[in-house]
C-alpha cells in the first residue's frame, strides 16, 4: 500500500557527542552506518548558544572520510566560507533568516568547493525558497528552534515538510531535503513518508545504547 519508501541517509549531529572523546565518537558512528556527519556551528548571536568552529571541523576531517555537513547558525556566515572550506567541510548550509545577499553567498560557497545549502527556521515560510532552488544542493528544514540539541520536534513541522516535498518534486527534484531537530526512531517513519531524504539526529544516535540499531531504525531498515 502507498508509495515505496526510499531509504534515508542519517547524519549524526556531533553536538550530542562526548567532546572529550570526539575522535572515538566520530569513528563509532561512522562504523555504525552514518552517511555523513552534521556539524552545528553557533555564534551566540543568531542562536542563544555557542558551539565550535573550523578547528573542530578540521579535527573531524582528520579522522573521518565521511562528508562533513556544516550547519552555520551565525549572523555573518560570509566570513566563515573560506575557513570551513579549508577545514574540509563538504557541504555548507546558511540560514535564510541570517543573510541579505543570499545569491552571492551561495555562489561563494560553491566556488569554494562545497555544496551550498539553505536552512529554514520552523516558522519561516516555504515561499522564502522560491528563488533559491536553482542555487542549492540541499535544504535544511528545522523542526526545532535552532540552538540546542535534545529538543522535541515541533509537530506542525511534519506537515510543512510534506508541502516542501511537494514543491521540491515540481521545481527541483534533484535538491535534497534534510530534516534537523528532534528526530527520533519514533517520528522517523512520518518524516520519511513526508519526503525527507536525510535525517540529522543528535540525541537519537549518540544517546542510543545501540547506535548501529538506532541508525538502521532511523533509515527504516530495521
Ligand atoms: C539544533 C541543531 C541540530 C541539533 C539536533 O540547533 O541544528 O542539528 O544538534 O540535535 P537533536 O537530534 O538532539 O535534536
Ligand atoms: Zn543542525
GROMACS .gro file of C-alpha atoms and ligand atoms in nm:
model
  237
    1UNK     CA    1   0.000   0.000   0.000
    2UNK     CA    2   0.114   0.358  -0.067
    3UNK     CA    3   0.438   0.478  -0.218
    4UNK     CA    4   0.751   0.264  -0.183
    5UNK     CA    5   0.963   0.433   0.081
    6UNK     CA    6   1.324   0.504  -0.011
    7UNK     CA    7   1.600   0.451   0.247
    8UNK     CA    8   1.714   0.762   0.425
    9UNK     CA    9   2.057   0.895   0.490
   10UNK     CA   10   2.140   0.963   0.854
   11UNK     CA   11   2.366   1.246   0.964
   12UNK     CA   12   2.459   1.223   1.333
   13UNK     CA   13   2.490   1.569   1.488
   14UNK     CA   14   2.820   1.591   1.671
   15UNK     CA   15   2.668   1.836   1.917
   16UNK     CA   16   2.542   1.532   2.109
   17UNK     CA   17   2.879   1.351   2.107
   18UNK     CA   18   3.114   1.325   2.403
   19UNK     CA   19   3.356   1.605   2.319
   20UNK     CA   20   3.626   1.464   2.548
   21UNK     CA   21   3.640   1.166   2.309
   22UNK     CA   22   3.537   1.327   1.983
   23UNK     CA   23   3.765   1.121   1.758
   24UNK     CA   24   3.636   0.793   1.901
   25UNK     CA   25   3.277   0.914   1.880
   26UNK     CA   26   3.321   1.002   1.512
   27UNK     CA   27   3.475   0.661   1.437
   28UNK     CA   28   3.199   0.490   1.630
   29UNK     CA   29   2.908   0.645   1.436
   30UNK     CA   30   3.098   0.601   1.111
   31UNK     CA   31   3.124   0.230   1.187
   32UNK     CA   32   2.759   0.221   1.291
   33UNK     CA   33   2.637   0.331   0.947
   34UNK     CA   34   2.634   0.713   0.945
   35UNK     CA   35   2.617   0.851   0.590
   36UNK     CA   36   2.753   1.195   0.673
   37UNK     CA   37   2.840   1.396   0.983
   38UNK     CA   38   2.645   1.708   1.083
   39UNK     CA   39   2.841   1.990   1.249
   40UNK     CA   40   2.637   2.262   1.424
   41UNK     CA   41   2.817   2.596   1.429
   42UNK     CA   42   2.662   2.855   1.664
   43UNK     CA   43   2.777   3.210   1.730
   44UNK     CA   44   2.578   3.308   2.040
   45UNK     CA   45   2.402   3.582   1.838
   46UNK     CA   46   2.188   3.418   1.571
   47UNK     CA   47   2.113   3.148   1.828
   48UNK     CA   48   2.148   3.170   2.206
   49UNK     CA   49   2.432   2.922   2.226
   50UNK     CA   50   2.796   2.881   2.126
   51UNK     CA   51   2.946   2.566   1.985
   52UNK     CA   52   3.260   2.530   1.776
   53UNK     CA   53   3.426   2.646   1.458
   54UNK     CA   54   3.666   2.539   1.182
   55UNK     CA   55   3.929   2.400   1.421
   56UNK     CA   56   3.691   2.124   1.530
   57UNK     CA   57   3.583   2.065   1.170
   58UNK     CA   58   3.947   2.013   1.073
   59UNK     CA   59   3.996   1.772   1.363
   60UNK     CA   60   3.695   1.568   1.249
   61UNK     CA   61   3.818   1.579   0.888
   62UNK     CA   62   4.146   1.428   1.007
   63UNK     CA   63   3.977   1.118   1.149
   64UNK     CA   64   3.688   1.058   0.908
   65UNK     CA   65   3.633   1.024   0.536
   66UNK     CA   66   3.258   1.087   0.562
   67UNK     CA   67   3.113   1.402   0.404
   68UNK     CA   68   3.104   1.685   0.660
   69UNK     CA   69   2.772   1.870   0.659
   70UNK     CA   70   2.830   2.205   0.829
   71UNK     CA   71   2.522   2.394   0.950
   72UNK     CA   72   2.601   2.761   1.015
   73UNK     CA   73   2.375   2.921   1.277
   74UNK     CA   74   2.556   3.252   1.268
   75UNK     CA   75   2.473   3.612   1.179
   76UNK     CA   76   2.764   3.671   0.943
   77UNK     CA   77   2.822   3.345   0.755
   78UNK     CA   78   3.019   3.511   0.471
   79UNK     CA   79   3.335   3.525   0.680
   80UNK     CA   80   3.325   3.152   0.753
   81UNK     CA   81   3.303   3.018   0.397
   82UNK     CA   82   3.675   3.000   0.328
   83UNK     CA   83   3.776   2.882   0.678
   84UNK     CA   84   3.531   2.591   0.658
   85UNK     CA   85   3.636   2.502   0.304
   86UNK     CA   86   3.996   2.493   0.425
   87UNK     CA   87   3.889   2.282   0.725
   88UNK     CA   88   3.748   2.010   0.499
   89UNK     CA   89   3.374   2.084   0.501
   90UNK     CA   90   3.189   1.913   0.216
   91UNK     CA   91   2.857   2.097   0.241
   92UNK     CA   92   2.774   2.431   0.400
   93UNK     CA   93   2.424   2.550   0.489
   94UNK     CA   94   2.332   2.904   0.586
   95UNK     CA   95   2.009   3.034   0.736
   96UNK     CA   96   1.787   3.231   0.501
   97UNK     CA   97   1.695   3.449   0.804
   98UNK     CA   98   2.060   3.549   0.855
   99UNK     CA   99   2.162   3.655   0.506
  100UNK     CA  100   2.092   3.964   0.295
  101UNK     CA  101   2.287   3.875  -0.019
  102UNK     CA  102   2.199   3.509  -0.044
  103UNK     CA  103   2.283   3.461  -0.411
  104UNK     CA  104   2.632   3.599  -0.364
  105UNK     CA  105   2.688   3.378  -0.059
  106UNK     CA  106   2.562   3.056  -0.219
  107UNK     CA  107   2.780   3.125  -0.523
  108UNK     CA  108   3.079   3.181  -0.296
  109UNK     CA  109   3.015   2.850  -0.115
  110UNK     CA  110   3.004   2.664  -0.447
  111UNK     CA  111   3.318   2.837  -0.573
  112UNK     CA  112   3.494   2.730  -0.254
  113UNK     CA  113   3.425   2.368  -0.350
  114UNK     CA  114   3.138   2.291  -0.110
  115UNK     CA  115   2.775   2.207  -0.181
  116UNK     CA  116   2.562   2.510  -0.084
  117UNK     CA  117   2.251   2.461   0.129
  118UNK     CA  118   1.985   2.683   0.284
  119UNK     CA  119   1.832   2.627   0.629
  120UNK     CA  120   1.487   2.747   0.736
  121UNK     CA  121   1.366   2.811   1.090
  122UNK     CA  122   1.038   2.642   1.188
  123UNK     CA  123   0.813   2.940   1.115
  124UNK     CA  124   0.999   3.077   0.816
  125UNK     CA  125   0.762   3.034   0.521
  126UNK     CA  126   0.847   2.799   0.237
  127UNK     CA  127   0.786   3.089  -0.002
  128UNK     CA  128   1.125   3.224   0.105
  129UNK     CA  129   1.276   2.942  -0.104
  130UNK     CA  130   1.101   3.045  -0.423
  131UNK     CA  131   1.408   3.198  -0.591
  132UNK     CA  132   1.658   2.978  -0.408
  133UNK     CA  133   1.610   2.635  -0.570
  134UNK     CA  134   1.849   2.677  -0.867
  135UNK     CA  135   2.133   2.771  -0.636
  136UNK     CA  136   2.132   2.494  -0.372
  137UNK     CA  137   2.206   2.125  -0.345
  138UNK     CA  138   2.001   2.080  -0.031
  139UNK     CA  139   1.750   2.243   0.203
  140UNK     CA  140   1.768   2.203   0.582
  141UNK     CA  141   1.420   2.218   0.731
  142UNK     CA  142   1.447   2.299   1.100
  143UNK     CA  143   1.197   2.103   1.306
  144UNK     CA  144   1.305   2.271   1.632
  145UNK     CA  145   1.417   2.625   1.707
  146UNK     CA  146   1.791   2.610   1.639
  147UNK     CA  147   2.038   2.650   1.922
  148UNK     CA  148   2.023   2.330   2.124
  149UNK     CA  149   2.022   1.956   2.084
  150UNK     CA  150   1.773   1.733   2.263
  151UNK     CA  151   1.455   1.933   2.194
  152UNK     CA  152   1.120   1.790   2.081
  153UNK     CA  153   1.019   1.811   1.718
  154UNK     CA  154   0.752   2.075   1.656
  155UNK     CA  155   0.455   1.865   1.538
  156UNK     CA  156   0.342   2.107   1.263
  157UNK     CA  157   0.685   2.073   1.101
  158UNK     CA  158   0.598   1.733   0.953
  159UNK     CA  159   0.315   1.881   0.751
  160UNK     CA  160   0.545   2.165   0.644
  161UNK     CA  161   0.793   1.904   0.523
  162UNK     CA  162   0.522   1.736   0.316
  163UNK     CA  163   0.444   2.070   0.148
  164UNK     CA  164   0.815   2.133   0.091
  165UNK     CA  165   0.849   1.788  -0.063
  166UNK     CA  166   0.560   1.853  -0.297
  167UNK     CA  167   0.717   2.182  -0.413
  168UNK     CA  168   1.058   2.019  -0.450
  169UNK     CA  169   0.916   1.742  -0.670
  170UNK     CA  170   0.773   2.006  -0.903
  171UNK     CA  171   1.052   2.261  -0.921
  172UNK     CA  172   1.382   2.098  -0.822
  173UNK     CA  173   1.370   1.718  -0.785
  174UNK     CA  174   1.749   1.697  -0.758
  175UNK     CA  175   1.757   1.906  -0.438
  176UNK     CA  176   1.795   1.702  -0.119
  177UNK     CA  177   1.566   1.761   0.179
  178UNK     CA  178   1.734   1.744   0.519
  179UNK     CA  179   1.534   1.745   0.843
  180UNK     CA  180   1.707   1.879   1.153
  181UNK     CA  181   1.593   1.875   1.515
  182UNK     CA  182   1.410   1.639   1.747
  183UNK     CA  183   1.433   1.343   1.510
  184UNK     CA  184   1.369   1.010   1.683
  185UNK     CA  185   1.321   0.648   1.584
  186UNK     CA  186   0.951   0.703   1.663
  187UNK     CA  187   0.895   1.002   1.433
  188UNK     CA  188   1.134   0.896   1.154
  189UNK     CA  189   0.872   0.697   0.957
  190UNK     CA  190   0.644   1.002   0.933
  191UNK     CA  191   0.936   1.221   0.825
  192UNK     CA  192   1.036   0.964   0.566
  193UNK     CA  193   0.679   0.946   0.441
  194UNK     CA  194   0.664   1.327   0.424
  195UNK     CA  195   0.964   1.338   0.189
  196UNK     CA  196   1.284   1.361   0.394
  197UNK     CA  197   1.600   1.237   0.223
  198UNK     CA  198   1.835   1.288   0.515
  199UNK     CA  199   1.770   1.293   0.888
  200UNK     CA  200   2.002   1.483   1.119
  201UNK     CA  201   1.998   1.305   1.456
  202UNK     CA  202   2.199   1.406   1.761
  203UNK     CA  203   2.041   1.260   2.071
  204UNK     CA  204   1.870   0.975   1.884
  205UNK     CA  205   2.209   0.842   1.776
  206UNK     CA  206   2.457   0.941   2.045
  207UNK     CA  207   2.234   0.860   2.343
  208UNK     CA  208   2.126   0.525   2.200
  209UNK     CA  209   2.259   0.215   2.372
  210UNK     CA  210   2.297   0.051   2.030
  211UNK     CA  211   2.393   0.320   1.779
  212UNK     CA  212   2.406   0.080   1.485
  213UNK     CA  213   2.048  -0.027   1.555
  214UNK     CA  214   1.935   0.336   1.605
  215UNK     CA  215   2.081   0.441   1.269
  216UNK     CA  216   1.928   0.138   1.095
  217UNK     CA  217   1.589   0.215   1.250
  218UNK     CA  218   1.610   0.582   1.152
  219UNK     CA  219   1.680   0.470   0.795
  220UNK     CA  220   1.377   0.246   0.804
  221UNK     CA  221   1.570  -0.073   0.750
  222UNK     CA  222   1.537  -0.237   1.093
  223LIG     C1  223   1.986   2.246   1.658
  223LIG     C2  224   2.084   2.176   1.568
  223LIG     C3  225   2.056   2.031   1.550
  223LIG     C4  226   2.069   1.951   1.677
  223LIG     C5  227   1.999   1.820   1.660
  223LIG     O1  228   2.021   2.379   1.667
  223LIG     O2  229   2.083   2.237   1.439
  223LIG     O3  230   2.141   1.978   1.448
  223LIG     O4  231   2.202   1.928   1.713
  223LIG     O5  232   2.000   1.754   1.783
  223LIG     P1  233   1.880   1.657   1.826
  223LIG     O6  234   1.878   1.548   1.723
  223LIG     O7  235   1.924   1.607   1.962
  223LIG     O8  236   1.755   1.738   1.828
  224LIG    ZN1  237   2.194   2.133   1.275
   0.00000   0.00000   0.00000
